[in-house]
Amino acid sequence: MDSPSPIEIRNLSKTYRLGFLMNRQVRALQSLDLSLMPGQVYGLLGPNGAGKSTTIKILLNLVQPSEGEARLFGLPPSDREARRRVGYVPENPAPYEYLTGREFVTLSGRLNGLSGKELDDRVSEVLGMVQMTRAANLQIRRYSKGMVQRVALAQALVSKPALLILDEPTSGLDPVGRRQIRDLILEERHRGTTVLFCTHIIPDVEALCDRVAVLVGGRRVREGSVAELVSAQTTHVEMTVEGLPLEHIQAMGITLEMARPLENRVLLHVRESDAQPLLKHVLEQGGRVTQLHPARFSLEELFLRALEEAKQGPVGGEIS
Amino acid sequence: MGPFIALALNGFREARRNRVTLLVAIFALAMLMSTTLVLEITVGTFDRVITDVGLGAMSLMLVLLAIFLSSGLISREIERRTIFLMVSKPLSRGAFLVGRLAGNMLTVTVLQLLMAALFFAMMSFYESPISPAHLAAVGMLWFELWVLSAVGFLMSSFSSQMVSAFVTVSVYFAGHLSSDIYKLASKSESGAIQALGKAVYYVLPDLSRFNYRPHATYYAPVTSSELLSAAAYGMAFTGVLVALAVVLFNRRDFR
């Protein structure tokens, strides 16, 4: 029998009731479906208020869904056994400031059921992994933001989780801190840990994720691997031709989206479907193609386009 | 060490790191100054005055401490966002809540033991007789602290520290008057006032049941049945409040 998916989300919706009389409703998530394969690094990409953190909080039993269901390893998030296999770093993590880094990671280990020498060894190991051994005995109130983030990651790793859930793990960090966190996520992937992380930092998604879902206004508007998402969005093919004047090329009857004669060559933009026929004609007529490449949206452009599209349609937010 | 004990010990460590234990030093100082002063101005009533001052100071400090600690217990976790790292762990919300309350009560208990040891040491030093009523006064104060902590704790599970502290202080004063309110209302000819008096008596904790300070001051006798009944009442009241807090906390979203 197949082992259950680390995360399975079906038709998940959340509407918050706000205000003193709870009569104001804000829709944070709408009919979300999501499935993670073991060992995958999955990114939830979206602007602020897209529903990324709400999704994560439902998975961790911090928020109850209004509709639909979420499952961790086939179990509901309210099941302690499901959460025992999860390590979580919230956005702007706030460990107890009166504790030292080592004490906080030890407390987390205890709450995860570890004890004795196994706990002590594991605490030292994860503090080493996040490069916090030297500062481990300082109170957390003396830590910089990057150090707090690393201790938060250590407490998430202490129980050797099969699933890591990270909410904006690199936000607010300097480039060195970001690099360290990214390296740690990659190390965890090599160990076979499944990672779900949400962010609005696109380079992190490109560097880390196997698959990505783009959320806007509580809805999933795109989903796929980074390569799939960007290759599915080829805008045009750029071709550089030498040995043929522009007039000859225009006479071939293929629609040119852009044609620019340069010193001894012609730069052309054509639709992807027209690229092969144009290439054939150019070669048949003695021309030489010195450059040919599909121009694709970057993930950032894709993200911005998804945002624009979502603005045209119904989105989440205040509904009454 | 299980998660529950880990949380309780962590609560005690929090109080210690936040220098709550300084209260014991303040208590010792208050006792020392008052006895010095009392020796100068009292003739023949020294035993009563030292009992009054000692038990009064102990009660005041511990009640304020219990209110301060319990009213911010959960609301502080939410405001500082520490709750996200704790409630997501593989333990039930009920276990988390009760573990935190146990940490509070461990702090209060340790401080009370230290203060009581100081108080009785002072009484022994001045050869002031210690009666069963003295022990009852200290013991019953402990149950009163449980009830007050449970009130603050319940309020803290759904409101801010300020509101929780205000309500808990109000309950403290009203709770010491609830039996008087009941007696007064029962003498009224109006059925509505009688019902209101009864409602106030049953909803509010009757904190006067835990007040054995006058017995200690006047060396009055105390019966064990009276003490047992008050202790059972205190623990039952606390149990109901904690159960209510767990129900409310379980339904809560942490956005």
Short mmCIF file of N, CA, C and O in Angstrom, two decimals, chain A residues 173-285:
data_model
loop_
_atom_site.label_atom_id
_atom_site.label_comp_id
_atom_site.label_asym_id
_atom_site.label_seq_id
_atom_site.Cartn_x
_atom_site.Cartn_y
_atom_site.Cartn_z
N LEU A 173 15.80 38.65 6.27
CA LEU A 173 17.19 38.24 6.54
C LEU A 173 18.14 38.90 5.55
O LEU A 173 17.76 39.20 4.41
N ASP A 174 19.38 39.08 5.98
CA ASP A 174 20.38 39.62 5.05
C ASP A 174 20.79 38.50 4.08
O ASP A 174 20.43 37.33 4.28
N PRO A 175 21.52 38.83 3.01
CA PRO A 175 21.84 37.81 2.00
C PRO A 175 22.54 36.59 2.59
O PRO A 175 22.28 35.46 2.16
N VAL A 176 23.41 36.80 3.58
CA VAL A 176 24.12 35.65 4.17
C VAL A 176 23.13 34.75 4.91
O VAL A 176 23.13 33.52 4.75
N GLY A 177 22.26 35.38 5.69
CA GLY A 177 21.26 34.62 6.44
C GLY A 177 20.33 33.86 5.51
O GLY A 177 20.00 32.70 5.75
N ARG A 178 19.94 34.51 4.42
CA ARG A 178 19.05 33.87 3.44
C ARG A 178 19.73 32.66 2.82
O ARG A 178 19.12 31.61 2.67
N ARG A 179 20.99 32.84 2.50
CA ARG A 179 21.74 31.75 1.88
C ARG A 179 21.82 30.56 2.83
O ARG A 179 21.64 29.40 2.43
N GLN A 180 22.07 30.84 4.12
CA GLN A 180 22.19 29.75 5.10
C GLN A 180 20.88 28.97 5.22
O GLN A 180 20.88 27.74 5.26
N ILE A 181 19.78 29.72 5.28
CA ILE A 181 18.48 29.05 5.41
C ILE A 181 18.19 28.23 4.16
O ILE A 181 17.71 27.09 4.24
N ARG A 182 18.50 28.79 3.01
CA ARG A 182 18.27 28.07 1.75
C ARG A 182 19.10 26.79 1.71
O ARG A 182 18.61 25.73 1.30
N ASP A 183 20.36 26.88 2.14
CA ASP A 183 21.22 25.69 2.16
C ASP A 183 20.66 24.61 3.09
O ASP A 183 20.70 23.42 2.78
N LEU A 184 20.12 25.07 4.22
CA LEU A 184 19.55 24.10 5.17
C LEU A 184 18.33 23.40 4.58
O LEU A 184 18.14 22.19 4.77
N ILE A 185 17.52 24.15 3.85
CA ILE A 185 16.34 23.54 3.22
C ILE A 185 16.80 22.50 2.19
O ILE A 185 16.25 21.40 2.11
N LEU A 186 17.84 22.86 1.44
CA LEU A 186 18.34 21.92 0.43
C LEU A 186 18.91 20.66 1.09
O LEU A 186 18.70 19.55 0.61
N GLU A 187 19.61 20.85 2.22
CA GLU A 187 20.14 19.69 2.96
C GLU A 187 19.00 18.78 3.41
O GLU A 187 19.10 17.55 3.33
N GLU A 188 17.93 19.39 3.89
CA GLU A 188 16.79 18.60 4.34
C GLU A 188 16.16 17.84 3.18
O GLU A 188 15.73 16.71 3.32
N ARG A 189 16.12 18.48 2.01
CA ARG A 189 15.59 17.79 0.84
C ARG A 189 16.45 16.56 0.52
O ARG A 189 15.93 15.49 0.22
N HIS A 190 17.77 16.73 0.61
CA HIS A 190 18.65 15.59 0.33
C HIS A 190 18.41 14.45 1.33
O HIS A 190 18.59 13.29 1.01
N ARG A 191 18.00 14.82 2.55
CA ARG A 191 17.71 13.77 3.54
C ARG A 191 16.35 13.11 3.29
O ARG A 191 15.96 12.21 4.00
N GLY A 192 15.59 13.66 2.36
CA GLY A 192 14.29 13.06 2.04
C GLY A 192 13.12 13.72 2.74
O GLY A 192 12.00 13.21 2.70
N THR A 193 13.38 14.84 3.43
CA THR A 193 12.30 15.54 4.11
C THR A 193 11.43 16.27 3.09
O THR A 193 11.96 16.88 2.16
N THR A 194 10.14 16.19 3.27
CA THR A 194 9.22 16.97 2.44
C THR A 194 9.18 18.39 3.01
O THR A 194 9.15 18.55 4.23
N VAL A 195 9.21 19.38 2.15
CA VAL A 195 9.22 20.77 2.64
C VAL A 195 8.09 21.55 1.97
O VAL A 195 7.97 21.52 0.74
N LEU A 196 7.27 22.20 2.78
CA LEU A 196 6.29 23.15 2.24
C LEU A 196 6.70 24.51 2.77
O LEU A 196 6.84 24.68 3.98
N PHE A 197 6.93 25.44 1.87
CA PHE A 197 7.22 26.76 2.41
C PHE A 197 6.51 27.84 1.62
O PHE A 197 6.26 27.68 0.43
N CYS A 198 6.11 28.86 2.32
CA CYS A 198 5.44 29.94 1.60
C CYS A 198 6.31 31.19 1.66
O CYS A 198 7.05 31.41 2.63
N THR A 199 6.22 31.94 0.60
CA THR A 199 7.10 33.10 0.46
C THR A 199 6.55 34.04 -0.60
O THR A 199 5.64 33.67 -1.35
N HIS A 200 7.06 35.24 -0.62
CA HIS A 200 6.80 36.08 -1.79
C HIS A 200 8.14 36.46 -2.43
O HIS A 200 8.22 37.34 -3.26
N ILE A 201 9.21 35.73 -2.01
CA ILE A 201 10.53 36.00 -2.57
C ILE A 201 10.78 34.99 -3.71
O ILE A 201 11.03 33.80 -3.48
N ILE A 202 10.66 35.49 -4.93
CA ILE A 202 10.66 34.60 -6.10
C ILE A 202 12.00 33.87 -6.29
O ILE A 202 12.00 32.67 -6.57
N PRO A 203 13.15 34.52 -6.10
CA PRO A 203 14.41 33.78 -6.27
C PRO A 203 14.50 32.56 -5.35
O PRO A 203 15.09 31.54 -5.72
N ASP A 204 13.91 32.63 -4.15
CA ASP A 204 13.91 31.47 -3.26
C ASP A 204 13.13 30.32 -3.87
O ASP A 204 13.53 29.15 -3.77
N VAL A 205 12.02 30.63 -4.49
CA VAL A 205 11.19 29.60 -5.11
C VAL A 205 11.98 28.95 -6.25
O VAL A 205 12.03 27.73 -6.37
N GLU A 206 12.59 29.80 -7.08
CA GLU A 206 13.34 29.28 -8.23
C GLU A 206 14.50 28.40 -7.77
O GLU A 206 14.82 27.40 -8.39
N ALA A 207 15.13 28.81 -6.64
CA ALA A 207 16.32 28.07 -6.18
C ALA A 207 15.95 26.77 -5.48
O ALA A 207 16.74 25.84 -5.48
N LEU A 208 14.77 26.70 -4.87
CA LEU A 208 14.49 25.59 -3.97
C LEU A 208 13.39 24.63 -4.40
O LEU A 208 13.44 23.44 -4.07
N CYS A 209 12.40 25.13 -5.12
CA CYS A 209 11.15 24.35 -5.23
C CYS A 209 11.12 23.37 -6.39
O CYS A 209 11.58 23.67 -7.48
N ASP A 210 10.55 22.19 -6.10
CA ASP A 210 10.23 21.25 -7.17
C ASP A 210 8.91 21.66 -7.82
O ASP A 210 8.76 21.58 -9.02
N ARG A 211 7.97 22.03 -6.99
CA ARG A 211 6.66 22.48 -7.49
C ARG A 211 6.25 23.76 -6.78
O ARG A 211 6.68 24.04 -5.66
N VAL A 212 5.38 24.49 -7.46
CA VAL A 212 4.93 25.79 -6.93
C VAL A 212 3.43 25.92 -7.16
O VAL A 212 2.92 25.51 -8.20
N ALA A 213 2.76 26.51 -6.17
CA ALA A 213 1.38 26.94 -6.40
C ALA A 213 1.35 28.44 -6.18
O ALA A 213 1.94 28.94 -5.21
N VAL A 214 0.73 29.15 -7.10
CA VAL A 214 0.60 30.60 -6.93
C VAL A 214 -0.80 30.86 -6.38
O VAL A 214 -1.79 30.44 -6.98
N LEU A 215 -0.86 31.51 -5.22
CA LEU A 215 -2.14 31.85 -4.61
C LEU A 215 -2.37 33.34 -4.75
O LEU A 215 -1.46 34.14 -4.51
N VAL A 216 -3.58 33.69 -5.11
CA VAL A 216 -3.96 35.11 -5.14
C VAL A 216 -5.38 35.20 -4.60
O VAL A 216 -6.26 34.47 -5.05
N GLY A 217 -5.57 36.08 -3.63
CA GLY A 217 -6.91 36.29 -3.08
C GLY A 217 -7.55 35.02 -2.57
O GLY A 217 -8.77 34.84 -2.67
N GLY A 218 -6.76 34.13 -2.02
CA GLY A 218 -7.31 32.92 -1.43
C GLY A 218 -7.54 31.80 -2.44
O GLY A 218 -8.01 30.72 -2.08
N ARG A 219 -7.25 32.03 -3.71
CA ARG A 219 -7.43 31.00 -4.74
C ARG A 219 -6.09 30.57 -5.31
O ARG A 219 -5.19 31.38 -5.43
N ARG A 220 -6.05 29.31 -5.77
CA ARG A 220 -4.87 28.85 -6.47
C ARG A 220 -5.03 29.20 -7.95
O ARG A 220 -5.98 28.76 -8.58
N VAL A 221 -4.13 30.03 -8.46
CA VAL A 221 -4.29 30.47 -9.85
C VAL A 221 -3.29 29.79 -10.79
O VAL A 221 -3.48 29.83 -12.01
N ARG A 222 -2.23 29.20 -10.29
CA ARG A 222 -1.28 28.45 -11.10
C ARG A 222 -0.74 27.32 -10.24
O ARG A 222 -0.63 27.45 -9.03
N GLU A 223 -0.35 26.23 -10.89
CA GLU A 223 0.30 25.15 -10.14
C GLU A 223 1.15 24.33 -11.09
O GLU A 223 0.74 24.07 -12.23
N GLY A 224 2.33 23.96 -10.68
CA GLY A 224 3.18 23.12 -11.52
C GLY A 224 4.62 23.24 -11.08
O GLY A 224 4.92 23.92 -10.09
N SER A 225 5.49 22.55 -11.79
CA SER A 225 6.92 22.71 -11.49
C SER A 225 7.35 24.08 -12.04
O SER A 225 6.68 24.62 -12.93
N VAL A 226 8.45 24.59 -11.54
CA VAL A 226 8.92 25.90 -12.02
C VAL A 226 9.14 25.84 -13.53
O VAL A 226 8.70 26.72 -14.28
N ALA A 227 9.76 24.74 -13.99
CA ALA A 227 10.05 24.60 -15.42
C ALA A 227 8.75 24.58 -16.23
O ALA A 227 8.63 25.25 -17.25
N GLU A 228 7.76 23.80 -15.75
CA GLU A 228 6.47 23.73 -16.45
C GLU A 228 5.81 25.10 -16.53
O GLU A 228 5.31 25.51 -17.57
N LEU A 229 5.84 25.77 -15.42
CA LEU A 229 5.13 27.06 -15.38
C LEU A 229 5.76 28.05 -16.34
O LEU A 229 5.04 28.76 -17.04
N VAL A 230 7.07 28.10 -16.38
CA VAL A 230 7.69 29.09 -17.25
C VAL A 230 7.69 28.64 -18.71
O VAL A 230 7.49 29.44 -19.61
N SER A 231 7.83 27.31 -18.97
CA SER A 231 7.86 26.87 -20.37
C SER A 231 6.47 26.94 -20.98
O SER A 231 6.31 27.11 -22.17
N ALA A 232 5.47 26.81 -20.14
CA ALA A 232 4.10 26.91 -20.65
C ALA A 232 3.79 28.35 -21.04
O ALA A 232 2.75 28.63 -21.61
N GLN A 233 4.68 29.22 -20.72
CA GLN A 233 4.41 30.65 -20.96
C GLN A 233 5.43 31.25 -21.92
O GLN A 233 5.85 32.38 -21.75
N THR A 234 5.81 30.49 -22.99
CA THR A 234 6.73 31.05 -23.99
C THR A 234 6.02 32.19 -24.72
O THR A 234 4.91 32.02 -25.21
N THR A 235 6.65 33.31 -24.74
CA THR A 235 5.98 34.47 -25.35
C THR A 235 6.24 34.53 -26.86
O THR A 235 5.34 34.77 -27.63
N HIS A 236 7.48 34.25 -27.27
CA HIS A 236 7.81 34.28 -28.68
C HIS A 236 9.18 33.60 -28.87
O HIS A 236 9.83 33.25 -27.87
N VAL A 237 9.56 33.41 -30.15
CA VAL A 237 10.89 32.86 -30.41
C VAL A 237 11.73 33.96 -31.05
O VAL A 237 11.25 34.67 -31.96
N GLU A 238 12.93 34.14 -30.53
CA GLU A 238 13.81 35.17 -31.08
C GLU A 238 14.82 34.49 -32.02
O GLU A 238 15.44 33.48 -31.64
N MET A 239 14.94 35.01 -33.25
CA MET A 239 15.82 34.39 -34.25
C MET A 239 16.72 35.46 -34.87
O MET A 239 16.23 36.55 -35.19
N THR A 240 17.99 35.14 -35.03
CA THR A 240 18.91 36.06 -35.71
C THR A 240 19.33 35.39 -37.03
O THR A 240 19.83 34.26 -37.02
N VAL A 241 19.09 36.09 -38.16
CA VAL A 241 19.35 35.51 -39.49
C VAL A 241 20.43 36.33 -40.19
O VAL A 241 20.37 37.57 -40.19
N GLU A 242 21.37 35.65 -40.82
CA GLU A 242 22.41 36.32 -41.61
C GLU A 242 22.32 35.82 -43.06
O GLU A 242 21.90 34.68 -43.31
N GLY A 243 22.69 36.66 -44.01
CA GLY A 243 22.77 36.22 -45.40
C GLY A 243 21.50 36.37 -46.18
O GLY A 243 21.41 35.95 -47.33
N LEU A 244 20.46 36.94 -45.56
CA LEU A 244 19.20 37.19 -46.28
C LEU A 244 18.71 38.59 -45.93
O LEU A 244 18.68 38.94 -44.74
N PRO A 245 18.32 39.39 -46.93
CA PRO A 245 17.78 40.71 -46.59
C PRO A 245 16.37 40.57 -45.99
O PRO A 245 15.69 39.58 -46.20
N LEU A 246 15.96 41.56 -45.26
CA LEU A 246 14.66 41.53 -44.57
C LEU A 246 13.50 41.34 -45.55
O LEU A 246 12.54 40.63 -45.25
N GLU A 247 13.63 41.98 -46.74
CA GLU A 247 12.53 41.91 -47.71
C GLU A 247 12.25 40.45 -48.11
O GLU A 247 11.11 40.04 -48.26
N HIS A 248 13.34 39.65 -48.26
CA HIS A 248 13.18 38.23 -48.60
C HIS A 248 12.42 37.50 -47.50
O HIS A 248 11.56 36.67 -47.78
N ILE A 249 12.77 37.79 -46.33
CA ILE A 249 12.13 37.10 -45.19
C ILE A 249 10.65 37.49 -45.11
O ILE A 249 9.77 36.64 -44.93
N GLN A 250 10.38 38.79 -45.30
CA GLN A 250 8.98 39.25 -45.22
C GLN A 250 8.15 38.60 -46.33
O GLN A 250 6.96 38.34 -46.16
N ALA A 251 8.80 38.30 -47.48
CA ALA A 251 8.08 37.72 -48.61
C ALA A 251 7.72 36.25 -48.38
O ALA A 251 6.99 35.65 -49.16
N MET A 252 8.22 35.65 -47.30
CA MET A 252 7.93 34.24 -47.05
C MET A 252 6.51 34.01 -46.56
O MET A 252 6.04 32.87 -46.46
N GLY A 253 5.81 35.08 -46.21
CA GLY A 253 4.39 34.96 -45.82
C GLY A 253 4.19 34.51 -44.39
O GLY A 253 3.13 34.01 -44.04
N ILE A 254 5.22 34.63 -43.56
CA ILE A 254 5.09 34.27 -42.13
C ILE A 254 4.98 35.55 -41.31
O ILE A 254 5.74 36.51 -41.55
N THR A 255 4.01 35.56 -40.39
CA THR A 255 3.80 36.78 -39.60
C THR A 255 5.00 37.01 -38.68
O THR A 255 5.37 36.13 -37.89
N LEU A 256 5.59 38.16 -38.83
CA LEU A 256 6.72 38.52 -37.98
C LEU A 256 6.22 39.49 -36.91
O LEU A 256 5.64 40.52 -37.23
N GLU A 257 6.40 39.12 -35.68
CA GLU A 257 5.94 40.01 -34.60
C GLU A 257 6.86 41.21 -34.48
O GLU A 257 6.46 42.29 -34.06
N MET A 258 8.12 40.99 -34.80
CA MET A 258 9.09 42.09 -34.78
C MET A 258 10.19 41.75 -35.78
O MET A 258 10.61 40.59 -35.87
N ALA A 259 10.62 42.72 -36.54
CA ALA A 259 11.71 42.50 -37.48
C ALA A 259 12.58 43.75 -37.46
O ALA A 259 12.10 44.85 -37.69
N ARG A 260 13.88 43.54 -37.16
CA ARG A 260 14.77 44.71 -37.06
C ARG A 260 16.06 44.41 -37.83
O ARG A 260 16.81 43.51 -37.42
N PRO A 261 16.32 45.15 -38.94
CA PRO A 261 17.58 44.94 -39.64
C PRO A 261 18.72 45.53 -38.84
O PRO A 261 18.63 46.67 -38.39
N LEU A 262 19.76 44.74 -38.65
CA LEU A 262 20.95 45.23 -37.96
C LEU A 262 22.08 45.32 -38.99
O LEU A 262 21.82 45.17 -40.19
N GLU A 263 23.31 45.50 -38.57
CA GLU A 263 24.41 45.77 -39.51
C GLU A 263 24.50 44.75 -40.65
O GLU A 263 24.38 45.08 -41.81
N ASN A 264 24.69 43.46 -40.32
CA ASN A 264 24.77 42.45 -41.37
C ASN A 264 23.89 41.25 -41.04
O ASN A 264 24.16 40.12 -41.39
N ARG A 265 22.83 41.52 -40.27
CA ARG A 265 21.91 40.44 -39.89
C ARG A 265 20.54 41.04 -39.61
O ARG A 265 20.40 42.28 -39.56
N VAL A 266 19.57 40.13 -39.38
CA VAL A 266 18.20 40.59 -39.09
C VAL A 266 17.74 39.91 -37.80
O VAL A 266 17.91 38.69 -37.64
N LEU A 267 17.19 40.69 -36.91
CA LEU A 267 16.65 40.14 -35.65
C LEU A 267 15.14 40.02 -35.79
O LEU A 267 14.46 41.00 -36.12
N LEU A 268 14.64 38.78 -35.53
CA LEU A 268 13.21 38.53 -35.74
C LEU A 268 12.56 37.98 -34.47
O LEU A 268 13.18 37.19 -33.75
N HIS A 269 11.30 38.36 -34.24
CA HIS A 269 10.48 37.72 -33.20
C HIS A 269 9.28 37.10 -33.90
O HIS A 269 8.55 37.81 -34.62
N VAL A 270 9.07 35.79 -33.71
CA VAL A 270 7.90 35.14 -34.30
C VAL A 270 7.19 34.31 -33.23
O VAL A 270 7.79 33.97 -32.21
N ARG A 271 5.91 33.99 -33.53
CA ARG A 271 5.19 33.13 -32.60
C ARG A 271 5.87 31.75 -32.58
O ARG A 271 6.47 31.35 -33.58
N GLU A 272 5.71 31.04 -31.46
CA GLU A 272 6.37 29.73 -31.32
C GLU A 272 5.97 28.79 -32.46
O GLU A 272 6.80 28.06 -33.01
N SER A 273 4.70 28.85 -32.85
CA SER A 273 4.20 27.94 -33.89
C SER A 273 4.77 28.28 -35.28
O SER A 273 4.79 27.44 -36.18
N ASP A 274 5.24 29.52 -35.44
CA ASP A 274 5.79 29.92 -36.74
C ASP A 274 7.31 29.71 -36.82
O ASP A 274 7.90 29.92 -37.89
N ALA A 275 7.91 29.33 -35.74
CA ALA A 275 9.37 29.26 -35.70
C ALA A 275 9.92 28.20 -36.65
O ALA A 275 10.87 28.47 -37.41
N GLN A 276 9.32 26.99 -36.63
CA GLN A 276 9.82 25.90 -37.48
C GLN A 276 9.69 26.24 -38.98
O GLN A 276 10.67 26.10 -39.73
N PRO A 277 8.51 26.67 -39.47
CA PRO A 277 8.38 27.02 -40.89
C PRO A 277 9.36 28.12 -41.31
O PRO A 277 9.98 28.03 -42.38
N LEU A 278 9.55 29.11 -40.44
CA LEU A 278 10.46 30.21 -40.79
C LEU A 278 11.90 29.69 -40.89
O LEU A 278 12.62 30.02 -41.84
N LEU A 279 12.26 28.85 -39.94
CA LEU A 279 13.60 28.27 -39.94
C LEU A 279 13.86 27.51 -41.25
O LEU A 279 14.90 27.65 -41.89
N LYS A 280 12.84 26.72 -41.64
CA LYS A 280 12.95 25.91 -42.86
C LYS A 280 13.15 26.81 -44.08
O LYS A 280 14.07 26.60 -44.89
N HIS A 281 12.31 27.86 -44.19
CA HIS A 281 12.40 28.79 -45.33
C HIS A 281 13.76 29.47 -45.39
O HIS A 281 14.37 29.57 -46.46
N VAL A 282 14.22 29.93 -44.26
CA VAL A 282 15.50 30.66 -44.21
C VAL A 282 16.62 29.75 -44.71
O VAL A 282 17.45 30.14 -45.54
N LEU A 283 16.65 28.52 -44.23
CA LEU A 283 17.71 27.59 -44.62
C LEU A 283 17.62 27.23 -46.10
O LEU A 283 18.63 27.15 -46.80
N GLU A 284 16.37 27.03 -46.57
CA GLU A 284 16.17 26.68 -47.99
C GLU A 284 16.66 27.80 -48.91
O GLU A 284 17.16 27.56 -50.00
N GLN A 285 16.52 29.05 -48.46
CA GLN A 285 16.89 30.17 -49.31
C GLN A 285 18.34 30.61 -49.09
O GLN A 285 18.74 31.71 -49.49
#
